[in-house]
Amino acid sequence: MAYPNVHLAHFMNRPNRFIAECRLQENGEMVTVHVKNTGRCKELFHPEVEVALSYQPSPKRKTAYDLIAVKKDKAWFNIDSQVPNALAADGIQDGTIILPGLKGDIVSIKREKRFAQSKFDLLVETDTGNQAFVEVKGMTLENHGVGAFPDAPTLRGLKHVTELIEAMKEGYQSYVLFIVQFEQVEAATIHTNMQPALTEMILSGQTQGLSVIAYNCSVTPDTIAIEHPVPFDVKTTFEDPNSER
């Protein structure tokens, strides 16, 4: 995926979770931008860090720029919370992303399908009659080569995992797919200290057949693309970088 009209800038501050103040590199102009991620991202956003902005002016918008990526050390991290679903659907369709245990050839991928009290990101159907729900989660939190989810407690995410387990009891296959929105990662896990209940539910789900998989991405200031599978282990220890700051 490629973003249009990308400009490099320096992050200055984030008054709230929706907007940030940045300074354009090309002319030093200060601009207010829309942050395409409502997570905390504290380990990414600090003064003067380099960021990528997509210029999308419109009379209907309060800001003309979207903040889509942040440079951490020498690597770019995409923080667009809307892109994982699109990458997941395209990747599953073209075979870049493999859903383990899914039998048959994929004949359809439907977005935003409801089950019980949840609306799952994808419903995948095969020519053998198999149906699978896929809940997609973006992952931007990293420390020492380990990626983790979430960076803030998510009751919605916990509910999704709970109902993915319920869906399996009715004959669906269920998957949690983490799209790791950066490239250099050795393992993916759950941020247990942030939300122990999510870890417990993932573990319970895995014993019942829930598949949890992760794929990393190559990222530049204006592009993001699926790369390859990343080992997922819910028991991997994760040290929160924000506790070190």
CSV table of N, CA, C and O in Angstrom, one decimal, residues 48-155:
chain,number,residue,atom,x,y,z
A,48,GLU,N,10.7,16.1,18.6
A,48,GLU,CA,11.7,16.1,17.4
A,48,GLU,C,11.9,14.8,16.7
A,48,GLU,O,12.7,14.7,15.8
A,49,VAL,N,11.1,13.7,17.1
A,49,VAL,CA,11.2,12.5,16.3
A,49,VAL,C,10.7,12.7,14.9
A,49,VAL,O,9.8,13.5,14.7
A,50,GLU,N,11.3,12.1,13.9
A,50,GLU,CA,10.9,12.2,12.5
A,50,GLU,C,9.6,11.5,12.3
A,50,GLU,O,9.4,10.3,12.7
A,51,VAL,N,8.7,12.1,11.6
A,51,VAL,CA,7.4,11.5,11.3
A,51,VAL,C,7.1,11.7,9.8
A,51,VAL,O,7.6,12.6,9.1
A,52,ALA,N,6.1,10.9,9.3
A,52,ALA,CA,5.6,11.0,7.9
A,52,ALA,C,4.2,11.5,7.9
A,52,ALA,O,3.4,10.9,8.6
A,53,LEU,N,3.9,12.5,7.1
A,53,LEU,CA,2.5,13.0,7.0
A,53,LEU,C,2.0,12.9,5.6
A,53,LEU,O,2.7,13.2,4.7
A,54,SER,N,0.8,12.4,5.5
A,54,SER,CA,0.1,12.4,4.2
A,54,SER,C,-0.8,13.6,4.0
A,54,SER,O,-1.7,13.8,4.9
A,55,TYR,N,-0.5,14.4,3.0
A,55,TYR,CA,-1.3,15.6,2.8
A,55,TYR,C,-2.6,15.3,2.1
A,55,TYR,O,-2.6,14.9,0.9
A,56,GLN,N,-3.7,15.5,2.8
A,56,GLN,CA,-5.0,15.1,2.3
A,56,GLN,C,-6.0,16.3,2.6
A,56,GLN,O,-7.0,16.2,3.4
A,57,PRO,N,-5.8,17.4,1.9
A,57,PRO,CA,-6.7,18.6,2.2
A,57,PRO,C,-8.1,18.3,1.7
A,57,PRO,O,-8.4,17.7,0.7
A,58,SER,N,-9.1,18.8,2.5
A,58,SER,CA,-10.5,18.7,2.1
A,58,SER,C,-11.3,19.8,2.9
A,58,SER,O,-11.0,20.0,4.1
A,59,PRO,N,-12.3,20.4,2.3
A,59,PRO,CA,-13.2,21.3,3.1
A,59,PRO,C,-13.9,20.6,4.3
A,59,PRO,O,-14.2,21.3,5.2
A,60,LYS,N,-14.0,19.3,4.2
A,60,LYS,CA,-14.7,18.6,5.3
A,60,LYS,C,-13.8,18.3,6.5
A,60,LYS,O,-14.2,17.8,7.5
A,61,ARG,N,-12.5,18.5,6.3
A,61,ARG,CA,-11.5,18.1,7.3
A,61,ARG,C,-11.1,19.4,8.1
A,61,ARG,O,-10.9,20.5,7.6
A,62,LYS,N,-10.8,19.1,9.4
A,62,LYS,CA,-10.2,20.2,10.2
A,62,LYS,C,-8.7,20.3,10.1
A,62,LYS,O,-8.1,21.4,10.3
A,63,THR,N,-8.1,19.2,9.7
A,63,THR,CA,-6.6,19.2,9.4
A,63,THR,C,-6.3,18.7,8.0
A,63,THR,O,-7.1,17.9,7.5
A,64,ALA,N,-5.3,19.2,7.4
A,64,ALA,CA,-5.0,18.8,6.0
A,64,ALA,C,-4.0,17.6,6.0
A,64,ALA,O,-3.8,17.0,4.9
A,65,TYR,N,-3.4,17.2,7.1
A,65,TYR,CA,-2.4,16.1,7.1
A,65,TYR,C,-2.9,15.0,8.0
A,65,TYR,O,-3.5,15.2,9.1
A,66,ASP,N,-2.5,13.8,7.6
A,66,ASP,CA,-2.6,12.6,8.5
A,66,ASP,C,-1.2,12.1,8.9
A,66,ASP,O,-0.3,12.0,8.0
A,67,LEU,N,-1.0,11.9,10.1
A,67,LEU,CA,0.3,11.3,10.6
A,67,LEU,C,0.2,9.8,10.5
A,67,LEU,O,-0.6,9.2,11.1
A,68,ILE,N,1.1,9.2,9.6
A,68,ILE,CA,0.9,7.8,9.3
A,68,ILE,C,2.1,7.0,9.7
A,68,ILE,O,2.0,5.7,9.9
A,69,ALA,N,3.3,7.6,10.0
A,69,ALA,CA,4.4,6.8,10.4
A,69,ALA,C,5.4,7.6,11.2
A,69,ALA,O,5.4,8.8,11.1
A,70,VAL,N,6.1,6.8,12.1
A,70,VAL,CA,7.1,7.4,13.0
A,70,VAL,C,8.4,6.7,12.9
A,70,VAL,O,8.4,5.5,12.7
A,71,LYS,N,9.5,7.4,12.9
A,71,LYS,CA,10.8,6.8,12.8
A,71,LYS,C,11.3,6.6,14.2
A,71,LYS,O,11.5,7.5,15.0
A,72,LYS,N,11.6,5.3,14.5
A,72,LYS,CA,12.1,4.9,15.8
A,72,LYS,C,13.5,4.4,15.6
A,72,LYS,O,13.7,3.4,14.9
A,73,ASP,N,14.5,5.0,16.2
A,73,ASP,CA,15.9,4.8,15.9
A,73,ASP,C,16.1,4.9,14.4
A,73,ASP,O,15.9,6.0,13.9
A,74,LYS,N,16.4,3.8,13.7
A,74,LYS,CA,16.6,3.9,12.2
A,74,LYS,C,15.5,3.3,11.4
A,74,LYS,O,15.6,3.2,10.2
A,75,ALA,N,14.4,2.8,12.1
A,75,ALA,CA,13.4,2.1,11.4
A,75,ALA,C,12.0,2.9,11.5
A,75,ALA,O,11.7,3.6,12.4
A,76,TRP,N,11.3,2.7,10.4
A,76,TRP,CA,10.0,3.3,10.3
A,76,TRP,C,8.9,2.4,10.9
A,76,TRP,O,8.9,1.2,10.6
A,77,PHE,N,8.0,3.0,11.7
A,77,PHE,CA,6.8,2.3,12.2
A,77,PHE,C,5.6,2.9,11.7
A,77,PHE,O,5.3,4.1,11.9
A,78,ASN,N,4.8,2.1,11.0
A,78,ASN,CA,3.5,2.7,10.5
A,78,ASN,C,2.5,2.6,11.7
A,78,ASN,O,2.4,1.6,12.4
A,79,ILE,N,1.7,3.7,11.9
A,79,ILE,CA,0.8,3.7,13.0
A,79,ILE,C,-0.7,3.9,12.6
A,79,ILE,O,-1.5,4.1,13.4
A,80,ASP,N,-0.9,3.7,11.3
A,80,ASP,CA,-2.3,3.9,10.7
A,80,ASP,C,-3.1,2.7,11.2
A,80,ASP,O,-2.9,1.6,10.7
A,81,SER,N,-4.1,3.0,12.1
A,81,SER,CA,-4.9,1.9,12.6
A,81,SER,C,-5.9,1.3,11.7
A,81,SER,O,-6.5,0.3,11.9
A,82,GLN,N,-6.1,2.0,10.5
A,82,GLN,CA,-7.0,1.5,9.5
A,82,GLN,C,-6.4,0.6,8.5
A,82,GLN,O,-7.1,-0.2,7.8
A,83,VAL,N,-5.1,0.6,8.4
A,83,VAL,CA,-4.4,-0.2,7.3
A,83,VAL,C,-4.3,-1.7,7.6
A,83,VAL,O,-4.3,-2.5,6.6
A,84,PRO,N,-4.2,-2.2,8.8
A,84,PRO,CA,-4.1,-3.6,9.0
A,84,PRO,C,-5.2,-4.4,8.4
A,84,PRO,O,-5.0,-5.5,7.8
A,85,ASN,N,-6.5,-4.0,8.5
A,85,ASN,CA,-7.6,-4.7,7.9
A,85,ASN,C,-7.4,-4.9,6.4
A,85,ASN,O,-7.7,-6.0,5.8
A,86,ALA,N,-7.0,-3.8,5.7
A,86,ALA,CA,-6.9,-3.9,4.3
A,86,ALA,C,-5.7,-4.8,3.9
A,86,ALA,O,-5.8,-5.6,3.0
A,87,LEU,N,-4.6,-4.7,4.6
A,87,LEU,CA,-3.5,-5.6,4.4
A,87,LEU,C,-3.8,-7.0,4.6
A,87,LEU,O,-3.4,-7.9,3.9
A,88,ALA,N,-4.6,-7.3,5.7
A,88,ALA,CA,-5.0,-8.7,6.0
A,88,ALA,C,-5.9,-9.3,4.9
A,88,ALA,O,-5.7,-10.4,4.5
A,89,ALA,N,-6.9,-8.5,4.5
A,89,ALA,CA,-7.8,-9.0,3.5
A,89,ALA,C,-7.1,-9.3,2.1
A,89,ALA,O,-7.3,-10.4,1.5
A,90,ASP,N,-6.2,-8.4,1.7
A,90,ASP,CA,-5.5,-8.6,0.5
A,90,ASP,C,-4.5,-9.7,0.6
A,90,ASP,O,-4.3,-10.5,-0.3
A,91,GLY,N,-3.8,-9.8,1.8
A,91,GLY,CA,-2.8,-10.8,2.0
A,91,GLY,C,-3.4,-12.2,2.0
A,91,GLY,O,-2.8,-13.2,1.5
A,92,ILE,N,-4.6,-12.4,2.7
A,92,ILE,CA,-5.2,-13.7,2.7
A,92,ILE,C,-5.7,-14.1,1.3
A,92,ILE,O,-5.6,-15.2,0.9
A,93,GLN,N,-6.2,-13.1,0.6
A,93,GLN,CA,-6.8,-13.3,-0.8
A,93,GLN,C,-5.6,-13.8,-1.7
A,93,GLN,O,-5.8,-14.7,-2.5
A,94,ASP,N,-4.5,-13.1,-1.7
A,94,ASP,CA,-3.4,-13.5,-2.6
A,94,ASP,C,-2.5,-14.5,-2.1
A,94,ASP,O,-1.5,-14.9,-2.8
A,95,GLY,N,-2.7,-15.0,-0.9
A,95,GLY,CA,-1.9,-16.1,-0.4
A,95,GLY,C,-0.6,-15.7,0.4
A,95,GLY,O,0.1,-16.6,0.8
A,96,THR,N,-0.4,-14.4,0.5
A,96,THR,CA,0.7,-13.9,1.3
A,96,THR,C,0.6,-14.3,2.7
A,96,THR,O,1.5,-14.6,3.4
A,97,ILE,N,-0.7,-14.2,3.2
A,97,ILE,CA,-1.0,-14.6,4.6
A,97,ILE,C,-1.7,-16.0,4.5
A,97,ILE,O,-2.7,-16.1,3.9
A,98,ILE,N,-1.2,-17.0,5.3
A,98,ILE,CA,-1.8,-18.3,5.3
A,98,ILE,C,-2.5,-18.5,6.7
A,98,ILE,O,-2.0,-18.2,7.7
A,99,LEU,N,-3.7,-18.9,6.6
A,99,LEU,CA,-4.5,-19.3,7.8
A,99,LEU,C,-4.3,-20.7,8.0
A,99,LEU,O,-4.9,-21.6,7.3
A,100,PRO,N,-3.6,-21.1,9.1
A,100,PRO,CA,-3.3,-22.5,9.3
A,100,PRO,C,-4.5,-23.3,9.6
A,100,PRO,O,-5.4,-22.9,10.4
A,101,GLY,N,-4.6,-24.5,9.0
A,101,GLY,CA,-5.7,-25.4,9.3
A,101,GLY,C,-7.0,-25.1,8.5
A,101,GLY,O,-7.9,-25.9,8.6
A,102,LEU,N,-7.0,-24.0,7.7
A,102,LEU,CA,-8.2,-23.7,6.9
A,102,LEU,C,-8.2,-24.6,5.7
A,102,LEU,O,-7.3,-24.6,4.9
A,103,LYS,N,-9.2,-25.4,5.5
A,103,LYS,CA,-9.3,-26.4,4.4
A,103,LYS,C,-10.0,-25.8,3.2
A,103,LYS,O,-11.0,-25.1,3.4
A,104,GLY,N,-9.5,-26.2,2.0
A,104,GLY,CA,-10.1,-25.7,0.8
A,104,GLY,C,-9.6,-24.4,0.3
A,104,GLY,O,-8.7,-23.8,0.9
A,105,ASP,N,-10.0,-24.1,-0.9
A,105,ASP,CA,-9.6,-22.8,-1.5
A,105,ASP,C,-10.6,-21.7,-1.2
A,105,ASP,O,-11.8,-21.9,-1.1
A,106,ILE,N,-10.0,-20.5,-0.9
A,106,ILE,CA,-10.8,-19.4,-0.5
A,106,ILE,C,-11.7,-18.9,-1.7
A,106,ILE,O,-11.2,-18.7,-2.8
A,107,VAL,N,-13.0,-18.8,-1.4
A,107,VAL,CA,-13.9,-18.3,-2.5
A,107,VAL,C,-14.4,-16.9,-2.2
A,107,VAL,O,-14.9,-16.2,-3.1
A,108,SER,N,-14.4,-16.5,-0.9
A,108,SER,CA,-14.9,-15.1,-0.6
A,108,SER,C,-14.3,-14.7,0.7
A,108,SER,O,-14.0,-15.5,1.6
A,109,ILE,N,-14.1,-13.4,0.8
A,109,ILE,CA,-13.6,-12.7,2.0
A,109,ILE,C,-14.6,-11.5,2.2
A,109,ILE,O,-14.6,-10.6,1.4
A,110,LYS,N,-15.3,-11.6,3.3
A,110,LYS,CA,-16.3,-10.5,3.6
A,110,LYS,C,-15.9,-9.7,4.8
A,110,LYS,O,-15.3,-10.3,5.8
A,111,ARG,N,-16.0,-8.4,4.7
A,111,ARG,CA,-15.6,-7.5,5.8
A,111,ARG,C,-16.7,-7.2,6.7
A,111,ARG,O,-17.9,-7.2,6.4
A,112,GLU,N,-16.3,-7.0,8.0
A,112,GLU,CA,-17.3,-6.5,9.0
A,112,GLU,C,-18.5,-7.4,9.2
A,112,GLU,O,-19.6,-7.0,8.9
A,113,LYS,N,-18.3,-8.7,9.5
A,113,LYS,CA,-19.4,-9.6,9.7
A,113,LYS,C,-19.7,-9.8,11.2
A,113,LYS,O,-18.8,-10.1,12.0
A,114,ARG,N,-21.0,-9.8,11.5
A,114,ARG,CA,-21.4,-9.8,12.9
A,114,ARG,C,-21.6,-11.3,13.3
A,114,ARG,O,-22.1,-12.1,12.6
A,115,PHE,N,-21.3,-11.5,14.6
A,115,PHE,CA,-21.5,-12.7,15.3
A,115,PHE,C,-21.8,-12.4,16.7
A,115,PHE,O,-20.9,-11.7,17.4
A,116,ALA,N,-22.9,-12.9,17.3
A,116,ALA,CA,-23.3,-12.5,18.7
A,116,ALA,C,-23.2,-11.0,18.9
A,116,ALA,O,-23.8,-10.3,18.1
A,117,GLN,N,-22.4,-10.6,19.8
A,117,GLN,CA,-22.3,-9.1,20.1
A,117,GLN,C,-21.1,-8.5,19.5
A,117,GLN,O,-20.9,-7.3,19.7
A,118,SER,N,-20.4,-9.2,18.6
A,118,SER,CA,-19.2,-8.7,18.0
A,118,SER,C,-19.4,-8.5,16.5
A,118,SER,O,-20.2,-9.2,15.9
A,119,LYS,N,-18.6,-7.6,15.9
A,119,LYS,CA,-18.5,-7.5,14.5
A,119,LYS,C,-17.0,-7.8,14.1
A,119,LYS,O,-16.2,-7.0,14.4
A,120,PHE,N,-16.8,-9.0,13.6
A,120,PHE,CA,-15.4,-9.4,13.3
A,120,PHE,C,-15.0,-8.8,12.0
A,120,PHE,O,-15.7,-8.5,11.1
A,121,ASP,N,-13.6,-8.6,11.9
A,121,ASP,CA,-13.1,-7.9,10.7
A,121,ASP,C,-13.3,-8.7,9.4
A,121,ASP,O,-13.7,-8.0,8.4
A,122,LEU,N,-13.1,-10.0,9.4
A,122,LEU,CA,-13.2,-10.7,8.2
A,122,LEU,C,-13.9,-12.1,8.4
A,122,LEU,O,-13.8,-12.7,9.5
A,123,LEU,N,-14.7,-12.5,7.4
A,123,LEU,CA,-15.3,-13.8,7.3
A,123,LEU,C,-14.8,-14.4,6.1
A,123,LEU,O,-15.1,-14.0,5.0
A,124,VAL,N,-14.0,-15.5,6.2
A,124,VAL,CA,-13.4,-16.2,5.1
A,124,VAL,C,-14.2,-17.5,4.8
A,124,VAL,O,-14.4,-18.2,5.7
A,125,GLU,N,-14.5,-17.7,3.5
A,125,GLU,CA,-15.3,-18.9,3.2
A,125,GLU,C,-14.5,-19.6,2.1
A,125,GLU,O,-13.9,-19.0,1.2
A,126,THR,N,-14.5,-21.0,2.2
A,126,THR,CA,-13.8,-21.8,1.2
A,126,THR,C,-14.8,-22.7,0.4
A,126,THR,O,-15.9,-22.8,0.7
A,127,ASP,N,-14.2,-23.3,-0.6
A,127,ASP,CA,-15.0,-24.1,-1.5
A,127,ASP,C,-15.4,-25.4,-0.9
A,127,ASP,O,-16.2,-26.2,-1.5
A,128,THR,N,-14.9,-25.7,0.3
A,128,THR,CA,-15.3,-26.9,1.0
A,128,THR,C,-16.4,-26.6,2.1
A,128,THR,O,-16.8,-27.5,2.8
A,129,GLY,N,-16.9,-25.4,2.1
A,129,GLY,CA,-17.9,-25.0,3.0
A,129,GLY,C,-17.4,-24.5,4.4
A,129,GLY,O,-18.2,-24.2,5.3
A,130,ASN,N,-16.1,-24.5,4.5
A,130,ASN,CA,-15.5,-24.0,5.8
A,130,ASN,C,-15.7,-22.5,5.9
A,130,ASN,O,-15.6,-21.7,4.9
A,131,GLN,N,-16.0,-22.0,7.1
A,131,GLN,CA,-16.1,-20.6,7.4
A,131,GLN,C,-15.2,-20.2,8.5
A,131,GLN,O,-15.1,-21.0,9.5
A,132,ALA,N,-14.5,-19.1,8.4
A,132,ALA,CA,-13.5,-18.7,9.5
A,132,ALA,C,-13.7,-17.2,9.7
A,132,ALA,O,-13.7,-16.4,8.8
A,133,PHE,N,-13.8,-16.9,11.0
A,133,PHE,CA,-13.7,-15.5,11.4
A,133,PHE,C,-12.2,-15.1,11.7
A,133,PHE,O,-11.5,-15.9,12.3
A,134,VAL,N,-11.9,-14.0,11.2
A,134,VAL,CA,-10.5,-13.4,11.4
A,134,VAL,C,-10.6,-12.1,12.1
A,134,VAL,O,-11.2,-11.1,11.5
A,135,GLU,N,-10.1,-11.9,13.3
A,135,GLU,CA,-10.1,-10.6,13.9
A,135,GLU,C,-8.7,-10.1,13.8
A,135,GLU,O,-7.7,-10.7,14.2
A,136,VAL,N,-8.5,-8.9,13.2
A,136,VAL,CA,-7.3,-8.3,12.8
A,136,VAL,C,-6.9,-7.2,13.9
A,136,VAL,O,-7.7,-6.4,14.2
A,137,LYS,N,-5.6,-7.3,14.3
A,137,LYS,CA,-5.2,-6.3,15.3
A,137,LYS,C,-3.8,-5.7,14.8
A,137,LYS,O,-2.9,-6.5,14.5
A,138,GLY,N,-3.7,-4.4,14.8
A,138,GLY,CA,-2.4,-3.8,14.5
A,138,GLY,C,-1.5,-3.8,15.7
A,138,GLY,O,-2.0,-3.6,16.8
A,139,MET,N,-0.2,-4.0,15.4
A,139,MET,CA,0.7,-4.0,16.5
A,139,MET,C,1.8,-3.0,16.2
A,139,MET,O,2.5,-3.1,15.2
A,140,THR,N,2.0,-2.0,17.1
A,140,THR,CA,3.0,-1.0,17.0
A,140,THR,C,4.0,-0.9,18.1
A,140,THR,O,5.0,-0.3,18.1
A,141,LEU,N,3.7,-1.6,19.2
A,141,LEU,CA,4.5,-1.6,20.4
A,141,LEU,C,5.6,-2.6,20.3
A,141,LEU,O,5.4,-3.8,20.0
A,142,GLU,N,6.9,-2.1,20.6
A,142,GLU,CA,8.1,-3.0,20.4
A,142,GLU,C,9.1,-2.7,21.4
A,142,GLU,O,9.3,-1.5,21.8
A,143,ASN,N,9.9,-3.7,21.8
A,143,ASN,CA,11.0,-3.5,22.7
A,143,ASN,C,12.0,-4.7,22.6
A,143,ASN,O,11.5,-5.8,22.7
A,144,HIS,N,13.2,-4.4,22.3
A,144,HIS,CA,14.3,-5.4,22.1
A,144,HIS,C,13.9,-6.5,21.2
A,144,HIS,O,14.1,-7.7,21.4
A,145,GLY,N,13.2,-6.2,20.1
A,145,GLY,CA,12.9,-7.1,19.0
A,145,GLY,C,11.6,-7.9,19.3
A,145,GLY,O,11.3,-8.8,18.5
A,146,VAL,N,10.9,-7.6,20.3
A,146,VAL,CA,9.6,-8.3,20.6
A,146,VAL,C,8.5,-7.3,20.4
A,146,VAL,O,8.5,-6.2,21.0
A,147,GLY,N,7.5,-7.7,19.6
A,147,GLY,CA,6.3,-6.9,19.4
A,147,GLY,C,5.2,-7.3,20.4
A,147,GLY,O,5.1,-8.5,20.7
A,148,ALA,N,4.4,-6.4,20.9
A,148,ALA,CA,3.4,-6.8,21.8
A,148,ALA,C,2.1,-6.0,21.6
A,148,ALA,O,2.1,-4.9,21.0
A,149,PHE,N,1.0,-6.6,22.0
A,149,PHE,CA,-0.3,-6.0,21.9
A,149,PHE,C,-1.0,-6.3,23.2
A,149,PHE,O,-0.9,-7.4,23.8
A,150,PRO,N,-1.8,-5.3,23.8
A,150,PRO,CA,-2.0,-3.9,23.4
A,150,PRO,C,-1.0,-3.0,24.1
A,150,PRO,O,-0.3,-3.4,25.0
A,151,ASP,N,-1.1,-1.7,23.6
A,151,ASP,CA,-0.3,-0.7,24.3
A,151,ASP,C,-1.2,0.1,25.3
A,151,ASP,O,-0.7,0.9,26.1
A,152,ALA,N,-2.5,-0.3,25.4
A,152,ALA,CA,-3.4,0.2,26.4
A,152,ALA,C,-4.5,-0.9,26.5
A,152,ALA,O,-4.8,-1.6,25.6
A,153,PRO,N,-5.1,-1.0,27.7
A,153,PRO,CA,-6.2,-2.0,27.9
A,153,PRO,C,-7.3,-1.9,26.9
A,153,PRO,O,-7.7,-0.7,26.6
A,154,THR,N,-7.7,-3.0,26.4
A,154,THR,CA,-8.8,-3.0,25.3
A,154,THR,C,-9.9,-3.9,25.7
A,154,THR,O,-9.8,-5.1,25.5
A,155,LEU,N,-11.0,-3.4,26.2
A,155,LEU,CA,-12.1,-4.3,26.5
A,155,LEU,C,-12.7,-4.8,25.2
A,155,LEU,O,-13.2,-5.9,25.2
